[in-house]
Amino acid sequence: MVNASGSTPTLINVLFYNNFTTDFYSGNGGAIYNCEDCAPRIVNATFISNDTDARESTDGRGGAMYNAGSPVVRNTIFWNNGAEHEGNQIYNAGDAAADVDTSLVQGGYSAGSPNLIFSGDPLIANPSGGDFNLTEGSPALDAGGNDYLPPDTLDLDADGDSSETLPLDLEGTPRINDNDASEETPARVDLGAYEAPPGVIPVELTSFTGTVDEESAHLRWRTASETNNAGFRVEHRPPDADAWTPVGSVEGAGTTSRPQNYRFRTEALAPGRHAFRLRQVDLDGSTETHGPVRVQVGLSERFVLSAPSPNPVRWQATVRVASREGESVRVVLYDALGRRVQTLHDGSLPAGQVKTLRLGTETLASGRYFLRLIGPGGTGRTRSLSVVR
């Protein structure tokens, strides 16, 4: 979306997901580009998994928003966006400064001296599966400012009152549901485009921890009491992924006032930081999410070079690399004749951590290519890649 000079749009209950700038030589603003002298107002929006790409230029800024204007942003979430060069979430050009307050921004935000910025994981349910609702424990629950909600000028709930505060979210769920256990604090709107319904928790979870043994994760949790608890589904999010995948289940104790202890083990985990959460299932099928907990799995080999994905590829692939000792490496793409086509990385890698590299194939001819990670002394790994048109 481009907000031209002089424009003043108001964006409410909006989701920006998985947008990507395709201009190979500029490509600023993965979701929104604000031109000079524009002043959009953005309220209760969610920006997630937007990206920029400008490998051959100095542009590629503002994974969620590139700003040269004067936008006002309230009650909004910026999470898991990426930029090729600067500003994974928001990039302010020159003297411009987006007025962002009472919002969640991954990595924080300080331009314009905001009063209330959250930076923790918003615990969005399953973005890649189309579920952008907040789950239990999200810092975005009951964190917004009610006064920032505009009037219901379009009468979204069809009650004939267009002067009331906006009553619905993007899905039609009523706004301002109280998910705060304290009876002393008033209900507040959630951050983002989706409002979580008021929840009744059938299980009182007192602890949930994770430990690592080589390539295995050991999960343990304890409940103080349970009501109609059918059991727990264990869900896993691998490094550099935004989707949760079920990996197993544990039967619950039904209804009990006695403490219960549970454990679960999963094996053959790839190196990197893994997240696990519990989806508690009631006997009537309703669910409640707990967690996540995160564990760091080390590297069993000196270097890691994952298979490119997707493969075959048409326009763009990603590949994961790692160095157990944090050594300097080069990641280079060669054609079938052994000619260097593209250098994806040249430098050190964080010890024991997985890094995701983007491989653009827009300008490559169809055929077979070879991706090689080259470490000190020529050691390394090689993967093949097929480009199709």
PDB file of C-alpha atoms in Angstrom, residues 107-264:
ATOM      1  CA  GLY A 107      12.724  -4.996  18.914  1.00  0.00           C
ATOM      2  CA  GLY A 108      11.091  -1.877  20.393  1.00  0.00           C
ATOM      3  CA  TYR A 109      10.557   1.616  19.005  1.00  0.00           C
ATOM      4  CA  SER A 110      11.841   4.941  20.327  1.00  0.00           C
ATOM      5  CA  ALA A 111      11.307   7.581  17.609  1.00  0.00           C
ATOM      6  CA  GLY A 112       9.101  10.407  18.821  1.00  0.00           C
ATOM      7  CA  SER A 113       9.404   9.383  22.501  1.00  0.00           C
ATOM      8  CA  PRO A 114       6.405   7.027  22.744  1.00  0.00           C
ATOM      9  CA  ASN A 115       4.870   6.360  26.157  1.00  0.00           C
ATOM     10  CA  LEU A 116       3.870   2.709  25.860  1.00  0.00           C
ATOM     11  CA  ILE A 117       5.658   0.242  23.568  1.00  0.00           C
ATOM     12  CA  PHE A 118       5.612  -3.536  24.084  1.00  0.00           C
ATOM     13  CA  SER A 119       8.203  -5.769  22.434  1.00  0.00           C
ATOM     14  CA  GLY A 120       7.471  -9.338  23.587  1.00  0.00           C
ATOM     15  CA  ASP A 121       6.140 -12.155  21.422  1.00  0.00           C
ATOM     16  CA  PRO A 122       2.412 -11.445  20.816  1.00  0.00           C
ATOM     17  CA  LEU A 123       1.723 -15.207  20.750  1.00  0.00           C
ATOM     18  CA  ILE A 124      -0.395 -15.118  17.614  1.00  0.00           C
ATOM     19  CA  ALA A 125      -2.031 -18.524  17.206  1.00  0.00           C
ATOM     20  CA  ASN A 126      -1.051 -19.746  13.719  1.00  0.00           C
ATOM     21  CA  PRO A 127      -0.362 -17.075  11.068  1.00  0.00           C
ATOM     22  CA  SER A 128       0.532 -19.463   8.255  1.00  0.00           C
ATOM     23  CA  GLY A 129      -2.710 -21.330   8.938  1.00  0.00           C
ATOM     24  CA  GLY A 130      -4.769 -18.140   8.814  1.00  0.00           C
ATOM     25  CA  ASP A 131      -5.339 -17.857  12.580  1.00  0.00           C
ATOM     26  CA  PHE A 132      -4.165 -14.433  13.783  1.00  0.00           C
ATOM     27  CA  ASN A 133      -5.926 -14.501  17.142  1.00  0.00           C
ATOM     28  CA  LEU A 134      -4.004 -13.823  20.335  1.00  0.00           C
ATOM     29  CA  THR A 135      -3.439 -16.732  22.700  1.00  0.00           C
ATOM     30  CA  GLU A 136      -3.173 -16.945  26.461  1.00  0.00           C
ATOM     31  CA  GLY A 137      -0.261 -15.022  27.931  1.00  0.00           C
ATOM     32  CA  SER A 138       0.068 -12.590  25.024  1.00  0.00           C
ATOM     33  CA  PRO A 139       1.311  -9.156  26.127  1.00  0.00           C
ATOM     34  CA  ALA A 140      -1.117  -7.697  23.571  1.00  0.00           C
ATOM     35  CA  LEU A 141      -4.183  -8.841  25.545  1.00  0.00           C
ATOM     36  CA  ASP A 142      -5.974  -5.942  27.266  1.00  0.00           C
ATOM     37  CA  ALA A 143      -2.994  -3.707  26.422  1.00  0.00           C
ATOM     38  CA  GLY A 144      -4.592  -1.128  24.119  1.00  0.00           C
ATOM     39  CA  GLY A 145      -6.107   2.286  24.654  1.00  0.00           C
ATOM     40  CA  ASN A 146      -9.906   2.380  24.461  1.00  0.00           C
ATOM     41  CA  ASP A 147      -9.856   6.090  23.658  1.00  0.00           C
ATOM     42  CA  TYR A 148      -8.037   5.400  20.379  1.00  0.00           C
ATOM     43  CA  LEU A 149     -10.980   3.429  18.971  1.00  0.00           C
ATOM     44  CA  PRO A 150     -12.939   5.639  16.546  1.00  0.00           C
ATOM     45  CA  PRO A 151     -16.748   5.970  16.359  1.00  0.00           C
ATOM     46  CA  ASP A 152     -18.734   3.274  14.564  1.00  0.00           C
ATOM     47  CA  THR A 153     -19.535   5.549  11.624  1.00  0.00           C
ATOM     48  CA  LEU A 154     -20.393   2.598   9.351  1.00  0.00           C
ATOM     49  CA  ASP A 155     -22.635   0.996  12.006  1.00  0.00           C
ATOM     50  CA  LEU A 156     -20.789  -2.322  11.766  1.00  0.00           C
ATOM     51  CA  ASP A 157     -23.077  -4.051  14.271  1.00  0.00           C
ATOM     52  CA  ALA A 158     -26.234  -2.701  12.578  1.00  0.00           C
ATOM     53  CA  ASP A 159     -27.718  -1.416  15.831  1.00  0.00           C
ATOM     54  CA  GLY A 160     -28.505   2.029  14.436  1.00  0.00           C
ATOM     55  CA  ASP A 161     -25.902   3.756  16.627  1.00  0.00           C
ATOM     56  CA  SER A 162     -23.080   5.241  14.561  1.00  0.00           C
ATOM     57  CA  SER A 163     -21.758   7.388  17.402  1.00  0.00           C
ATOM     58  CA  GLU A 164     -20.754   4.508  19.697  1.00  0.00           C
ATOM     59  CA  THR A 165     -17.153   3.330  19.964  1.00  0.00           C
ATOM     60  CA  LEU A 166     -16.170   0.850  17.243  1.00  0.00           C
ATOM     61  CA  PRO A 167     -17.771  -2.377  18.569  1.00  0.00           C
ATOM     62  CA  LEU A 168     -16.234  -5.143  16.410  1.00  0.00           C
ATOM     63  CA  ASP A 169     -12.847  -6.417  15.280  1.00  0.00           C
ATOM     64  CA  LEU A 170     -11.808  -7.637  11.819  1.00  0.00           C
ATOM     65  CA  GLU A 171     -13.631 -10.965  12.299  1.00  0.00           C
ATOM     66  CA  GLY A 172     -16.753  -9.433  13.824  1.00  0.00           C
ATOM     67  CA  THR A 173     -15.809 -10.354  17.405  1.00  0.00           C
ATOM     68  CA  PRO A 174     -16.976  -7.766  19.968  1.00  0.00           C
ATOM     69  CA  ARG A 175     -14.244  -5.372  21.043  1.00  0.00           C
ATOM     70  CA  ILE A 176     -13.078  -4.755  24.622  1.00  0.00           C
ATOM     71  CA  ASN A 177     -13.357  -8.191  26.210  1.00  0.00           C
ATOM     72  CA  ASP A 178     -11.784  -8.408  29.638  1.00  0.00           C
ATOM     73  CA  ASN A 179      -9.047 -11.063  29.724  1.00  0.00           C
ATOM     74  CA  ASP A 180      -7.391  -9.613  32.821  1.00  0.00           C
ATOM     75  CA  ALA A 181      -7.938 -11.768  35.897  1.00  0.00           C
ATOM     76  CA  SER A 182      -7.982  -8.704  38.132  1.00  0.00           C
ATOM     77  CA  GLU A 183     -11.453  -7.423  38.979  1.00  0.00           C
ATOM     78  CA  GLU A 184     -10.019  -4.052  39.940  1.00  0.00           C
ATOM     79  CA  THR A 185      -8.872  -3.002  36.467  1.00  0.00           C
ATOM     80  CA  PRO A 186     -11.330  -1.974  33.732  1.00  0.00           C
ATOM     81  CA  ALA A 187     -11.584  -3.893  30.473  1.00  0.00           C
ATOM     82  CA  ARG A 188      -9.235  -2.660  27.745  1.00  0.00           C
ATOM     83  CA  VAL A 189      -9.102  -3.319  24.027  1.00  0.00           C
ATOM     84  CA  ASP A 190      -6.498  -5.775  22.730  1.00  0.00           C
ATOM     85  CA  LEU A 191      -3.697  -4.702  20.404  1.00  0.00           C
ATOM     86  CA  GLY A 192      -4.001  -5.696  16.760  1.00  0.00           C
ATOM     87  CA  ALA A 193      -6.823  -6.411  14.344  1.00  0.00           C
ATOM     88  CA  TYR A 194      -8.274  -9.316  16.351  1.00  0.00           C
ATOM     89  CA  GLU A 195      -9.919  -9.210  19.785  1.00  0.00           C
ATOM     90  CA  ALA A 196      -9.618 -12.292  21.975  1.00  0.00           C
ATOM     91  CA  PRO A 197     -12.928 -13.491  23.466  1.00  0.00           C
ATOM     92  CA  PRO A 198     -13.182 -13.642  27.258  1.00  0.00           C
ATOM     93  CA  GLY A 199     -11.829 -17.002  28.348  1.00  0.00           C
ATOM     94  CA  VAL A 200     -12.583 -19.489  31.094  1.00  0.00           C
ATOM     95  CA  ILE A 201      -9.501 -21.546  31.885  1.00  0.00           C
ATOM     96  CA  PRO A 202     -10.404 -25.124  32.897  1.00  0.00           C
ATOM     97  CA  VAL A 203      -6.821 -25.945  33.920  1.00  0.00           C
ATOM     98  CA  GLU A 204      -4.682 -24.078  36.429  1.00  0.00           C
ATOM     99  CA  LEU A 205      -1.154 -24.501  35.061  1.00  0.00           C
ATOM    100  CA  THR A 206       1.515 -23.725  37.653  1.00  0.00           C
ATOM    101  CA  SER A 207       4.673 -24.493  35.645  1.00  0.00           C
ATOM    102  CA  PHE A 208       5.796 -25.329  32.112  1.00  0.00           C
ATOM    103  CA  THR A 209       9.507 -25.859  31.385  1.00  0.00           C
ATOM    104  CA  GLY A 210      11.749 -27.261  28.682  1.00  0.00           C
ATOM    105  CA  THR A 211      15.272 -28.698  28.757  1.00  0.00           C
ATOM    106  CA  VAL A 212      17.590 -30.090  26.066  1.00  0.00           C
ATOM    107  CA  ASP A 213      19.563 -33.327  25.874  1.00  0.00           C
ATOM    108  CA  GLU A 214      21.662 -33.233  22.686  1.00  0.00           C
ATOM    109  CA  GLU A 215      19.011 -33.224  19.906  1.00  0.00           C
ATOM    110  CA  SER A 216      16.021 -33.949  22.168  1.00  0.00           C
ATOM    111  CA  ALA A 217      13.724 -31.629  24.112  1.00  0.00           C
ATOM    112  CA  HIS A 218      12.166 -32.645  27.435  1.00  0.00           C
ATOM    113  CA  LEU A 219       8.981 -30.770  28.348  1.00  0.00           C
ATOM    114  CA  ARG A 220       7.497 -30.837  31.849  1.00  0.00           C
ATOM    115  CA  TRP A 221       4.416 -29.117  33.215  1.00  0.00           C
ATOM    116  CA  ARG A 222       2.360 -29.173  36.394  1.00  0.00           C
ATOM    117  CA  THR A 223      -1.260 -28.314  37.134  1.00  0.00           C
ATOM    118  CA  ALA A 224      -2.748 -27.309  40.488  1.00  0.00           C
ATOM    119  CA  SER A 225      -6.278 -28.372  39.514  1.00  0.00           C
ATOM    120  CA  GLU A 226      -8.219 -29.488  36.442  1.00  0.00           C
ATOM    121  CA  THR A 227     -11.850 -29.298  35.342  1.00  0.00           C
ATOM    122  CA  ASN A 228     -13.092 -31.439  32.452  1.00  0.00           C
ATOM    123  CA  ASN A 229      -9.568 -31.702  31.053  1.00  0.00           C
ATOM    124  CA  ALA A 230      -9.385 -34.193  28.165  1.00  0.00           C
ATOM    125  CA  GLY A 231      -5.668 -33.626  27.680  1.00  0.00           C
ATOM    126  CA  PHE A 232      -2.903 -31.583  26.098  1.00  0.00           C
ATOM    127  CA  ARG A 233      -1.728 -31.305  22.504  1.00  0.00           C
ATOM    128  CA  VAL A 234       1.960 -30.437  22.256  1.00  0.00           C
ATOM    129  CA  GLU A 235       2.758 -28.031  19.408  1.00  0.00           C
ATOM    130  CA  HIS A 236       6.194 -27.165  18.030  1.00  0.00           C
ATOM    131  CA  ARG A 237       7.558 -24.161  16.144  1.00  0.00           C
ATOM    132  CA  PRO A 238      11.009 -24.803  14.582  1.00  0.00           C
ATOM    133  CA  PRO A 239      13.670 -22.101  14.170  1.00  0.00           C
ATOM    134  CA  ASP A 240      12.776 -19.353  11.648  1.00  0.00           C
ATOM    135  CA  ALA A 241       9.192 -20.618  11.247  1.00  0.00           C
ATOM    136  CA  ASP A 242       5.950 -18.890  12.188  1.00  0.00           C
ATOM    137  CA  ALA A 243       3.691 -21.979  12.002  1.00  0.00           C
ATOM    138  CA  TRP A 244       2.939 -24.311  14.893  1.00  0.00           C
ATOM    139  CA  THR A 245       2.872 -28.059  14.175  1.00  0.00           C
ATOM    140  CA  PRO A 246       1.329 -30.737  16.443  1.00  0.00           C
ATOM    141  CA  VAL A 247       3.979 -33.237  17.600  1.00  0.00           C
ATOM    142  CA  GLY A 248       2.070 -35.307  20.152  1.00  0.00           C
ATOM    143  CA  SER A 249      -0.523 -35.409  22.900  1.00  0.00           C
ATOM    144  CA  VAL A 250      -0.809 -36.309  26.586  1.00  0.00           C
ATOM    145  CA  GLU A 251      -4.005 -37.474  28.277  1.00  0.00           C
ATOM    146  CA  GLY A 252      -5.390 -35.211  31.013  1.00  0.00           C
ATOM    147  CA  ALA A 253      -6.779 -36.091  34.457  1.00  0.00           C
ATOM    148  CA  GLY A 254     -10.358 -35.006  33.777  1.00  0.00           C
ATOM    149  CA  THR A 255     -11.561 -33.206  36.894  1.00  0.00           C
ATOM    150  CA  THR A 256      -9.334 -33.142  39.955  1.00  0.00           C
ATOM    151  CA  SER A 257      -8.296 -30.770  42.715  1.00  0.00           C
ATOM    152  CA  ARG A 258      -4.972 -32.554  43.187  1.00  0.00           C
ATOM    153  CA  PRO A 259      -1.734 -31.408  41.491  1.00  0.00           C
ATOM    154  CA  GLN A 260      -0.773 -33.349  38.367  1.00  0.00           C
ATOM    155  CA  ASN A 261       2.652 -33.700  36.714  1.00  0.00           C
ATOM    156  CA  TYR A 262       3.140 -34.251  32.987  1.00  0.00           C
ATOM    157  CA  ARG A 263       6.097 -34.798  30.677  1.00  0.00           C
ATOM    158  CA  PHE A 264       6.737 -35.104  26.952  1.00  0.00           C
TER     159      PHE A 264
END
